[in-house]
Each structure stands twice: as C-alpha cells, then as structure tokens.
Short mmCIF file of C-alpha atoms and ligand atoms in Angstrom, two decimals:
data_model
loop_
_atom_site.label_atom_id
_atom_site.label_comp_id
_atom_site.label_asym_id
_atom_site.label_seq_id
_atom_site.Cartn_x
_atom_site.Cartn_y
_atom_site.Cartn_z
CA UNK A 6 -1.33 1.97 45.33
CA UNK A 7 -2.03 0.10 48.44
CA UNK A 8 -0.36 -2.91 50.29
CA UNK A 9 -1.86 -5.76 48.89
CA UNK A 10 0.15 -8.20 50.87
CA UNK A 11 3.28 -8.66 52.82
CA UNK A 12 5.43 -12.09 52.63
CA UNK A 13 7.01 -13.88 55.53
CA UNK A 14 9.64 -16.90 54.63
CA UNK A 15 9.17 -19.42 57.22
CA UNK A 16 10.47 -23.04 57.84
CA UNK A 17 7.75 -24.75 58.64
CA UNK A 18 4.25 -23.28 57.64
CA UNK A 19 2.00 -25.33 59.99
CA UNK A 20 3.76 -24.02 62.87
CA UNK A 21 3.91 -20.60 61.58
CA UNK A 22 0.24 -20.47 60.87
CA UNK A 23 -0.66 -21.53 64.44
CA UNK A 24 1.49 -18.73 65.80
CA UNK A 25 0.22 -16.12 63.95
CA UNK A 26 -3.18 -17.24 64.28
CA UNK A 27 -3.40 -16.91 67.89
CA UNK A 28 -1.18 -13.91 68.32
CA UNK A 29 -3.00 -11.79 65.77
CA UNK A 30 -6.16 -13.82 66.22
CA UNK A 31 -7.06 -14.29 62.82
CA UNK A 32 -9.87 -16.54 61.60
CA UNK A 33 -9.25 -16.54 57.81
CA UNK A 34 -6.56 -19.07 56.63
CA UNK A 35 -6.38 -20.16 53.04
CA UNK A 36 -3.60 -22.47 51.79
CA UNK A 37 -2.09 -22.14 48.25
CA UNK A 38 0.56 -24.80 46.38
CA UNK A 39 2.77 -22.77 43.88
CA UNK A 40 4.50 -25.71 42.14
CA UNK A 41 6.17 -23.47 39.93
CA UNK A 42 7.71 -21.27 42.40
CA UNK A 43 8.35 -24.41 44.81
CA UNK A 44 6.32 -22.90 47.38
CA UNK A 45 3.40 -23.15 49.54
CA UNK A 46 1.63 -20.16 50.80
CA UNK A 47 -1.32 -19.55 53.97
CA UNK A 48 -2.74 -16.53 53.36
CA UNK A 49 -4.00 -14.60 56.72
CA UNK A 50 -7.18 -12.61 55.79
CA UNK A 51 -6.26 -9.15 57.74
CA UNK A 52 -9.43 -6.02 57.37
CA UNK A 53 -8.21 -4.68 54.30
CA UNK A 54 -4.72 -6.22 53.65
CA UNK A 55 -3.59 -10.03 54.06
CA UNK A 56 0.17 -11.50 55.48
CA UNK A 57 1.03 -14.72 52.95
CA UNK A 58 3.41 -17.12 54.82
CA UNK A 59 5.74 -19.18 52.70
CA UNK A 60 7.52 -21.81 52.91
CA UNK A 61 9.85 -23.97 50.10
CA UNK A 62 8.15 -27.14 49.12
CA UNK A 63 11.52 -28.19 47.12
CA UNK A 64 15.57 -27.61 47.75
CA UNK A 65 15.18 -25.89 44.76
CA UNK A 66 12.61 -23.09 46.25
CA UNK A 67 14.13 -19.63 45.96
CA UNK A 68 12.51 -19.15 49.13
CA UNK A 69 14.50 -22.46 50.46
CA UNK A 70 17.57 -19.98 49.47
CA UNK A 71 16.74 -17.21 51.12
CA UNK A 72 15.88 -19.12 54.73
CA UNK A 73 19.34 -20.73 54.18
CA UNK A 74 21.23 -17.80 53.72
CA UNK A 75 19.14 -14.64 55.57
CA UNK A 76 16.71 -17.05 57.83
CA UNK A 77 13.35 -16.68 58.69
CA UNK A 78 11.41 -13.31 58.38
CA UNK A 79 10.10 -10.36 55.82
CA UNK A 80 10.28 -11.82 52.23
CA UNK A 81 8.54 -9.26 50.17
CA UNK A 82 5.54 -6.29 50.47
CA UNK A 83 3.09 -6.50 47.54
CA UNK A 84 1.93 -3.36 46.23
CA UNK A 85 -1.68 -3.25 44.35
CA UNK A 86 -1.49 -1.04 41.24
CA UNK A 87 -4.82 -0.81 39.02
CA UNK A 88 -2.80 -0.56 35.93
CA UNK A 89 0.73 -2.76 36.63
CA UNK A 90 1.88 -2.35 32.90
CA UNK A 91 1.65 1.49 32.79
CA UNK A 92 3.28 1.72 36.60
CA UNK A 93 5.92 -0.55 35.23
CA UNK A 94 6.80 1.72 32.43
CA UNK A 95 6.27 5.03 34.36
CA UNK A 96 8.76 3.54 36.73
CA UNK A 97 11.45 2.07 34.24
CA UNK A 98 11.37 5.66 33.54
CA UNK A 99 13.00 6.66 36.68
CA UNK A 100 15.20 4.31 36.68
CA UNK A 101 13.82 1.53 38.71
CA UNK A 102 15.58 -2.27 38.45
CA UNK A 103 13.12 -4.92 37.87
CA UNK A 104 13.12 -9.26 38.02
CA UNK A 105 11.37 -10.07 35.43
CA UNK A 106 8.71 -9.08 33.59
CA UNK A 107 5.05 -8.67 34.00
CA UNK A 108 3.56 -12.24 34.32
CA UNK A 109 0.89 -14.07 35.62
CA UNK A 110 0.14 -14.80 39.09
CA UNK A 111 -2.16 -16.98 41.25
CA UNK A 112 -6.00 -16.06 41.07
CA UNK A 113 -5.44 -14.48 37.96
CA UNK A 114 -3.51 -11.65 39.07
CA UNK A 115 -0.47 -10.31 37.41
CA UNK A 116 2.76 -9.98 38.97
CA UNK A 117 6.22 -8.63 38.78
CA UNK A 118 9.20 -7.35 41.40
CA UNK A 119 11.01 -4.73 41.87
CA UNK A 120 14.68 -5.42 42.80
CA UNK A 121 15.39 -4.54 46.16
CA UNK A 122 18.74 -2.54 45.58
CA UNK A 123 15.93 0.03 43.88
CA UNK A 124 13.94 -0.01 47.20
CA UNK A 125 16.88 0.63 49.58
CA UNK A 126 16.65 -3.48 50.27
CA UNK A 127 13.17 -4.29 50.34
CA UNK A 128 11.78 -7.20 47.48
CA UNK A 129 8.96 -5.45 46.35
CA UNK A 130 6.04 -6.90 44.54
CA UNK A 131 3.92 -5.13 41.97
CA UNK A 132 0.43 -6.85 41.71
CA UNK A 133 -2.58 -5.99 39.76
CA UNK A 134 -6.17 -7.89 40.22
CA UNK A 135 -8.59 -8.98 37.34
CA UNK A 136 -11.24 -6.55 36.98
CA UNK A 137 -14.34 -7.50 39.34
CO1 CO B 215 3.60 -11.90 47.02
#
C-alpha cells in the first residue's frame, strides 16, 4: 500500500487552495464536483502523493457535518491497494469495521472506508486505480 491521498475538510475551498498553494508552493490544482457526496474537491498534485481539500456544496454534505461538529482539519488518509476487494476480505478477517462496501469512485477508481474506531480514530480510505 501507499498513501494515495490525504483529505482536509475546509469551509471555504477558494481560500483554502490559495493558502496551501503558496505555503507548500504547489503548481498543480485540479477541481472536482462530487454531487453525490455534496462535495467539491481541489486536488494538490504533491511528487508522488496528492492533499484533496473538501468542502460541502449542500447542508446535507457529510463533510458539512463534520466542520459543524469537529471543525476544520484532517478528514481522511487514502490508502492505494492494487487489489481493494482481496485487502477488504483479508482485512474483514481480522476483524476490521468497514462503511460501506466497495464502490465506485471518481476517475474510475474504486473506493471504500474503514471506520475509524478500527484505526484508533483515523477515517481511512481504501482506493484502488483502473489498470493503466
Ligand atoms: Co478520499
């Protein structure tokens, strides 16, 4: 596995992008619209990893929730698995809690989370690419 990505809820994404552009200097800044997660998404090109900010486009965002209640700050880590299916059973195996099941991301990717009580509180996200 490697870190794929790591997720950072913000309040307002314009003003988040600016920051982080000119603190870490980064060039690379794509913007994604995830209707069906009510929320949009800049995605900062790093060397070999990438830092998604996110914020709710809807009341009804989950990530809306989580500003309200914990604030700004680390949402989730993504974790890059070739084979996401077989890691998910190998992990049900020992016991691990997951949200969902596998299921399609953006970019054709495929998705699911691991539930943070099974991480010792961190929202993990298992992602696997389409084959190049
Ligand atoms: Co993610």
């Amino acid at each position: 596995m490697r870190i794929d990505h790591v997720a950072i809820a913000v309040n307002n994404l314009d003003e988040a992008v600016k920051e982080y552009r000119n603190a870490l200097g980064v060039k690379e800044v794509e913007f994604e619209t995830v209707e069906a997660e009510g929320v949009r998404v800049a995605i900062l090109h790093l060397n070999n990893s990438r830092i998604e900010l996110m914020e709710p486009t809807k009341d009804t965002s989950p990530i809306k929730k989580f500003l309200d209640t914990r604030g700004e700050g680390l949402h989730h880590i993504a974790l890059e698995t070739e084979s996401i299916e077989g890691e998910v059973d190998r992990m049900k195996g020992t016991g691990v809690r997951f949200l969902g099941d596998v299921r399609a991301g953006s970019r054709g990717t495929k998705i699911t989370f691991i539930h943070p009580k099974s991480l010792h509180g961190v929202l993990t996200e298992l992602c696997s690419h389409p084959k190049k």
